[in-house]
Coordinates of C-alpha atoms in Angstrom, one line a residue:
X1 CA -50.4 -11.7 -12.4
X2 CA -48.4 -14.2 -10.6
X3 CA -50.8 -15.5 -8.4
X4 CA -53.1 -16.2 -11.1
X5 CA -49.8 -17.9 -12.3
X6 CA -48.9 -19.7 -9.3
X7 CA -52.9 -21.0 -8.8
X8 CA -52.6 -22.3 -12.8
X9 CA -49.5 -24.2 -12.3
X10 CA -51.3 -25.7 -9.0
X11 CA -54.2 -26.4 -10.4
X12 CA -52.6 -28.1 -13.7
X13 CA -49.8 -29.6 -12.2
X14 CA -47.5 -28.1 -15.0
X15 CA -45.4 -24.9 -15.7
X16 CA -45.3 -25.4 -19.4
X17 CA -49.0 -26.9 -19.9
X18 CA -50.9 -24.1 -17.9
X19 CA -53.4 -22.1 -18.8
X20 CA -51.7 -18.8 -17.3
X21 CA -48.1 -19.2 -18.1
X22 CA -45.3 -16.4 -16.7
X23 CA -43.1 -16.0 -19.8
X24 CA -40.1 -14.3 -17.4
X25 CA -39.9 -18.0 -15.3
X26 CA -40.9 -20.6 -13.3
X27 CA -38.8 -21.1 -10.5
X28 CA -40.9 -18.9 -7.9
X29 CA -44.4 -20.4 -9.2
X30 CA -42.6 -24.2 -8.7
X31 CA -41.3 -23.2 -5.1
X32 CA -44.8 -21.7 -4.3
X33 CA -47.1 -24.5 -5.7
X34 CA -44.6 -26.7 -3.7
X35 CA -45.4 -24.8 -0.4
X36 CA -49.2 -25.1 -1.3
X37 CA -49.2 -28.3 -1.7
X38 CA -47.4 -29.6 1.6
X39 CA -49.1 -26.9 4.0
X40 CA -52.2 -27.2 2.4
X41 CA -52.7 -23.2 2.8
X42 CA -54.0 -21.0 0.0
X43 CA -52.2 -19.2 -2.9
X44 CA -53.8 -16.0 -1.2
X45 CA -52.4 -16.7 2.3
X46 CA -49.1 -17.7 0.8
X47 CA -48.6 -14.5 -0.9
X48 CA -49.6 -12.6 1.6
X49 CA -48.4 -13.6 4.9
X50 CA -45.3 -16.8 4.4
X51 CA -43.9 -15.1 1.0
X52 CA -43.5 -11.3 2.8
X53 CA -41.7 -13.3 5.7
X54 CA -39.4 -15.3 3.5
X55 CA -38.0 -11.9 2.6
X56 CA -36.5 -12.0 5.9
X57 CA -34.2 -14.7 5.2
X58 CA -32.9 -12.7 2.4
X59 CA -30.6 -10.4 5.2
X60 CA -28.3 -13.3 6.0
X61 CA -28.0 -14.2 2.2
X62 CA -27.3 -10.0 1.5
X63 CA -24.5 -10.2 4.4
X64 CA -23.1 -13.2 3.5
X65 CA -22.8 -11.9 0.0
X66 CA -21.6 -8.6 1.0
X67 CA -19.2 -10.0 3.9
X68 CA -17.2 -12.4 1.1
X69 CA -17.0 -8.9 -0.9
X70 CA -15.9 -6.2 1.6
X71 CA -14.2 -8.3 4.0
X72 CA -14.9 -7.2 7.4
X73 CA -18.3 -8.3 8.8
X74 CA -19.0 -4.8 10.4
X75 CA -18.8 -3.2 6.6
X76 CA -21.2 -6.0 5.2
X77 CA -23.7 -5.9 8.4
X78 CA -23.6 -1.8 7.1
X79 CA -23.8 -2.0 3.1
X80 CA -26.8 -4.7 4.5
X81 CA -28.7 -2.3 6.8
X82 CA -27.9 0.6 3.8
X83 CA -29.5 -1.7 1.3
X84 CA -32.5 -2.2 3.1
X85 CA -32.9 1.2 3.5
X86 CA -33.9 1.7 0.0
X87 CA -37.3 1.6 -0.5
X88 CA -37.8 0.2 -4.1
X89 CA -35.5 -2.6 -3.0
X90 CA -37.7 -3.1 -0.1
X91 CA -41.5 -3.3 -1.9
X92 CA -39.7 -5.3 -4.5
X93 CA -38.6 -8.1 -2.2
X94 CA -41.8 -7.6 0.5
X95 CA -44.7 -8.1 -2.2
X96 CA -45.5 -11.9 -3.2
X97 CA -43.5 -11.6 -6.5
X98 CA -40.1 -13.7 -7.6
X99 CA -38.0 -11.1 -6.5
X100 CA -36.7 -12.4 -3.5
X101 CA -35.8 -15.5 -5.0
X102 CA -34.3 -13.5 -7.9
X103 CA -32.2 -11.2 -5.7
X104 CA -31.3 -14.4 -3.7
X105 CA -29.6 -16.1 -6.5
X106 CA -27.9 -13.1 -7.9
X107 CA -26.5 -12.3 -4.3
X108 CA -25.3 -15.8 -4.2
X109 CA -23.4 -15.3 -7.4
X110 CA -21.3 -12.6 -6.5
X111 CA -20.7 -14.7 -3.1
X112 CA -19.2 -17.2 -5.2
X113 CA -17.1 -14.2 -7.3
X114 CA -16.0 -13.2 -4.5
X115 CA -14.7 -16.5 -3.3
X116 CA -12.7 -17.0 -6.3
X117 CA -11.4 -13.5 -6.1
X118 CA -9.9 -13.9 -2.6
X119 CA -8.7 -17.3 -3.1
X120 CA -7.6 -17.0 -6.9
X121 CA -9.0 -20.1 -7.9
X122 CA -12.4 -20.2 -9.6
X123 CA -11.8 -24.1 -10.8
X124 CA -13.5 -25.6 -7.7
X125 CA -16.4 -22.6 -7.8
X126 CA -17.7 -23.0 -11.7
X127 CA -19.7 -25.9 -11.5
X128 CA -22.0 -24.6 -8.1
X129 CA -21.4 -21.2 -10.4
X130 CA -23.4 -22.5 -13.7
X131 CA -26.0 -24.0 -11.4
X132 CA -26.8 -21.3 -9.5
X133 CA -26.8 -19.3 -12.7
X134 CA -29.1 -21.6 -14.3
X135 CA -31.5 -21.5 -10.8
X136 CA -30.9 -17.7 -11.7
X137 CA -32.1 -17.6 -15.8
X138 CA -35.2 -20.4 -14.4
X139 CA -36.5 -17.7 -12.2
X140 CA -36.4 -14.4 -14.2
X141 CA -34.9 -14.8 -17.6
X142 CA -34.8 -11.2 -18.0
X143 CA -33.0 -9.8 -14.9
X144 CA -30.7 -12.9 -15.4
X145 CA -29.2 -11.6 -18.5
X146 CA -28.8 -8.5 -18.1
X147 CA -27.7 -9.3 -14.7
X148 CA -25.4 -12.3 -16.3
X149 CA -24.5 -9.6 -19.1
X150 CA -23.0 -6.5 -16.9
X151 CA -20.9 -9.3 -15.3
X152 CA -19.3 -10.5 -18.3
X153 CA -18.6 -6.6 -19.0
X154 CA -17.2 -5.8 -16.0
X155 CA -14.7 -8.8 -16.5
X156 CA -13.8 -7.0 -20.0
X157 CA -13.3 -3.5 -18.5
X158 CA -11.2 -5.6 -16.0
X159 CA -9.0 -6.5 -18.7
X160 CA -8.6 -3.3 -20.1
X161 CA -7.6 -2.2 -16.6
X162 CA -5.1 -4.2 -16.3
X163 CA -3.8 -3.8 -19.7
X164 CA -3.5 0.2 -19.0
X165 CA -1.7 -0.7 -16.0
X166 CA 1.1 -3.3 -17.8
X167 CA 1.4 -0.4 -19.9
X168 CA 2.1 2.3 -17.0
X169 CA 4.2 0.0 -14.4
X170 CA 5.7 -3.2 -16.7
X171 CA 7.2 -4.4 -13.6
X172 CA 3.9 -5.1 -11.8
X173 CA 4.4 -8.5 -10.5
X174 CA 0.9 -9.2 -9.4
X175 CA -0.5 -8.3 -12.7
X176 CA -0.1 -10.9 -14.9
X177 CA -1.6 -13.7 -11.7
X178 CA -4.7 -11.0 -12.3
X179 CA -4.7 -11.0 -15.5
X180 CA -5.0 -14.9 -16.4
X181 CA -7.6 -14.9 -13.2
X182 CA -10.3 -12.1 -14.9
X183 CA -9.6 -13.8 -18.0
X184 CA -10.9 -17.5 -16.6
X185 CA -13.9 -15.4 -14.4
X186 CA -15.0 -13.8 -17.6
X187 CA -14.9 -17.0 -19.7
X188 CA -16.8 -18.5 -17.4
X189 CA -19.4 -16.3 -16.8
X190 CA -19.8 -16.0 -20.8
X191 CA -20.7 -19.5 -21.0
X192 CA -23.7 -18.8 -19.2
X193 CA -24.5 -17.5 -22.6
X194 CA -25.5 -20.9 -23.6
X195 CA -27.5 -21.7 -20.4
X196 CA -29.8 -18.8 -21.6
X197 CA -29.8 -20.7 -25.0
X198 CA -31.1 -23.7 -23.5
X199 CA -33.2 -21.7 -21.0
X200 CA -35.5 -20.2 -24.2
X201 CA -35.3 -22.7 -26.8
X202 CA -35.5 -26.0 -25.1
X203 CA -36.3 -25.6 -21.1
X204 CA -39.1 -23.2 -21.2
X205 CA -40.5 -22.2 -24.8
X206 CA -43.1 -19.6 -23.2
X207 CA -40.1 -17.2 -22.2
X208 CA -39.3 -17.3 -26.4
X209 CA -42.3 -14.7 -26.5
X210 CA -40.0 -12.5 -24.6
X211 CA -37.7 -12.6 -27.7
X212 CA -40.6 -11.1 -29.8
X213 CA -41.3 -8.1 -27.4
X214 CA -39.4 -5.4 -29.4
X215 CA -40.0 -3.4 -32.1
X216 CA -36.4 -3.3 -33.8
X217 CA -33.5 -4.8 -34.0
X218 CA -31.4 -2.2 -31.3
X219 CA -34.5 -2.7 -28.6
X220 CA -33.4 -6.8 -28.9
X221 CA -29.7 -6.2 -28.6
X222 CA -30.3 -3.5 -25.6
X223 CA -32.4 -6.5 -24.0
X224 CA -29.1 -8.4 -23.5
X225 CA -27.7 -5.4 -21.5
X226 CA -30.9 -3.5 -20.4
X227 CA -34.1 -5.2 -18.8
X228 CA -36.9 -3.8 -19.8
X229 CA -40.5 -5.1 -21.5
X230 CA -42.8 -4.5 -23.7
X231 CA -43.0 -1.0 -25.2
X232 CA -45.0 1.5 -23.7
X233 CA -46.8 4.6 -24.8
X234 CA -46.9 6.6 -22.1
X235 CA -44.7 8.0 -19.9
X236 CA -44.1 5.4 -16.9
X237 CA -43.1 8.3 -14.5
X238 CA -46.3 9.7 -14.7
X239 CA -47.5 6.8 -11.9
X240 CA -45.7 8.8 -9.5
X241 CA -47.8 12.4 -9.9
X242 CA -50.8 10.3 -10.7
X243 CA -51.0 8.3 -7.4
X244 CA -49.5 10.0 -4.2
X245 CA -50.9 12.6 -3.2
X246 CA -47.8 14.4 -2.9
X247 CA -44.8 13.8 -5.3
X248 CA -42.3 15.7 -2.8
X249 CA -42.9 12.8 -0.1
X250 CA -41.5 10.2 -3.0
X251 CA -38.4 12.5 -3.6
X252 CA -38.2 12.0 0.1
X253 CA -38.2 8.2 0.1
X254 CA -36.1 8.1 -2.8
X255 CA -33.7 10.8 -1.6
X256 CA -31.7 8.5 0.3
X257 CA -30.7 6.3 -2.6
X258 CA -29.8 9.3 -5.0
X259 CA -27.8 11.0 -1.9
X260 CA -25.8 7.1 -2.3
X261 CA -25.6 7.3 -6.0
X262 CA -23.6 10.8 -5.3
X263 CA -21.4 9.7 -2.3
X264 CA -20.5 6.5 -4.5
X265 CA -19.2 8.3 -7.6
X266 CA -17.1 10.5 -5.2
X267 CA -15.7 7.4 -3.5
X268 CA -15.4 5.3 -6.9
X269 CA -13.5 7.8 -8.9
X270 CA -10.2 8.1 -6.9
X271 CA -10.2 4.4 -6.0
X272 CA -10.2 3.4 -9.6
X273 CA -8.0 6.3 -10.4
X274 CA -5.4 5.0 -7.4
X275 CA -5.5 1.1 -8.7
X276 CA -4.2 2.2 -12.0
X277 CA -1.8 4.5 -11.4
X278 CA -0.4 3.2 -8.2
X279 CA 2.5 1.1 -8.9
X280 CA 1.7 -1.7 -6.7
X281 CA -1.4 -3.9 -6.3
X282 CA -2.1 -5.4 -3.0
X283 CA -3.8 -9.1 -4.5
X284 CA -5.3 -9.4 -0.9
X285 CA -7.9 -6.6 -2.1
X286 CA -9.1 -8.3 -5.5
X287 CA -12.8 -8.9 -4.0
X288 CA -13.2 -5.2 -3.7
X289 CA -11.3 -5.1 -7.1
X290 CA -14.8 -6.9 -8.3
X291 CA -16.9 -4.5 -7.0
X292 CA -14.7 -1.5 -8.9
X293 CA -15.0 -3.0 -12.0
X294 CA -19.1 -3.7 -11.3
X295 CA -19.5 0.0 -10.5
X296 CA -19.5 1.7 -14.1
X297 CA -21.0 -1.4 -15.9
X298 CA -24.1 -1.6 -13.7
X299 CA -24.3 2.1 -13.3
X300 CA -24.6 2.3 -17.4
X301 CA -27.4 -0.6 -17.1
X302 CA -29.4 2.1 -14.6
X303 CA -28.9 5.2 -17.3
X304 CA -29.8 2.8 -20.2
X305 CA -32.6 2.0 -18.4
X306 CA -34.0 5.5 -17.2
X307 CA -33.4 6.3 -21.0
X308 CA -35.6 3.3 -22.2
X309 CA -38.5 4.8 -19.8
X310 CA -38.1 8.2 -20.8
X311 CA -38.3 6.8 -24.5
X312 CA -40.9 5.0 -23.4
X313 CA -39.0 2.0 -25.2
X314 CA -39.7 -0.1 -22.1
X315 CA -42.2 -0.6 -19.7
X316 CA -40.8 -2.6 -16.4
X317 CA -38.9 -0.2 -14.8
X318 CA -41.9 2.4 -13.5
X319 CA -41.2 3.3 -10.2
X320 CA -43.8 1.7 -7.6
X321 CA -45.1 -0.7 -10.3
X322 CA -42.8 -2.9 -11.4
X323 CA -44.0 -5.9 -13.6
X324 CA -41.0 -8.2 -13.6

């Protein structure tokens, strides 16, 4: 599908007047036609040989990302070599889709997060913020919101956090700096709210059909908080028995991820537990304080989402054959 995009918006010199639109985005068909157009290679050969490549740059942008957040570089160059041992991260990224691009820009987000965090000063940050946010919404509007959206939640929960602690220890000094910082984070990243706005009413009108692709009025408002497509029939994890020969060999591949999931709740539970009973808050630590708060928010998105393809309420999130 998006090759026959990226040849159309080659061929017509246009991402809006095209014969074979891509209603998620245009930013990977723009970058691609570019790349056509100055090597003089074909959309085949870009796909797939120079695209799969280009995932490689996407380590130094995970590290980066993950450096800002955890603070040592020997934890990032880890969390980096863990991540790309996941295998639906990695066919995701390898294949000649947006993903790279997508995963790119989101990574570069929480870089910028966690630069505010650790400095305490987002001012400086929020223009390069709503630009890359914007890069973000042109490339996939869909994983941008909900991506966008489990932010803005985690910011909330941050909040309440915070507000159990003043409750528990009055006399937190560090608190109230906190406070007023989440606060300016969150409002920030809820003005990306309009950015989406612009992005499907005025920017790109084919990505209003996207709008349309529910049945009911709870499918649309889980949209903002769940990505997921069109509605589907059948059962999406039926790909799985249908096309390996042996469904125990992708428990195996995926085993590594779910033996994660496990470890993380174990690890998640008595840290958040700690920062809100523990009197004192060392500020030094508010980048990993992010990551706490992104935990629950983004684990919920994943639940949501298995219960959407269970449902069969959505149809993007089949293992192996994702359509994004």
């Amino acid at each position: 599908m998006i090759t026959r995009t990226i040849a159309s918006v080659t061929d017509d010199g246009s991402v809006l007047n095209t014969s074979d639109p891509y209603g998620n985005g245009f930013t990977y068909q723009v970058v691609a036609s570019f790349l056509i157009q100055v090597t003089g290679i074909t959309v085949q050969q870009l796909q797939r040989t120079v695209m799969p490549l280009g995932a490689g740059l996407l380590a130094l942008v995970v590290f980066v990302a993950f450096r800002a957040l955890l603070g040592k570089p020997s934890t990032a160059l880890l969390a980096t070599l863990l991540l790309f041992m996941q295998p639906d991260f990695l066919f995701v990224t390898w294949r000649g889709s947006h993903e790279k691009i997508t995963w790119a820009l989101a990574l570069t987000l929480l870089y910028l997060l966690a630069k505010g965090f650790r400095d305490r000063g987002f001012a400086s940050l929020s223009g390069l913020y709503y630009f890359v946010a914007f890069a973000f919404v042109c490339c996939n509007a869909f994983f941008a919101s909900s991506f966008l959206t489990g932010l803005a939640f985690s910011f909330i929960a941050g909040l309440v956090v915070f507000g159990i602690r003043r409750r528990i220890h009055r006399d937190g000094a560090q608190d109230p700096i906190m406070i007023r910082f989440i606060q300016r984070t969150m409002y920030v990243t809820l003005a990306t709210g309009v950015l989406l706005y612009l992005f499907f009413f005025y920017v790109y009108p084919p990505s209003v059909s996207l709008l349309f692709a529910f049945d009911n009025l709870v499918d649309r408002v889980a949209a903002l908080f769940v990505q997921y497509g069109t509605a589907s029939s059948s059962n999406p994890y039926s790909f799985v028995t249908a096309t390996w020969i042996d469904s125990r060999i992708y428990l195996v591949l995926i085993g590594v991820s779910l033996m994660f999931a496990g470890f993380s709740v174990l690890v998640w539970l008595p840290s958040m537990f700690n920062m809100i009973f523990r009197r004192s808050f060392d500020i030094k630590n508010s980048p990993s304080l992010l990551l706490w708060l992104m935990y629950p928010v983004f684990a919920l998105q994943v639940a949501f989402a298995l219960i959407a393809d269970r449902t069969s309420a959505g149809g993007n999130l089949q293992p192996g054959c994702s359509r994004r």
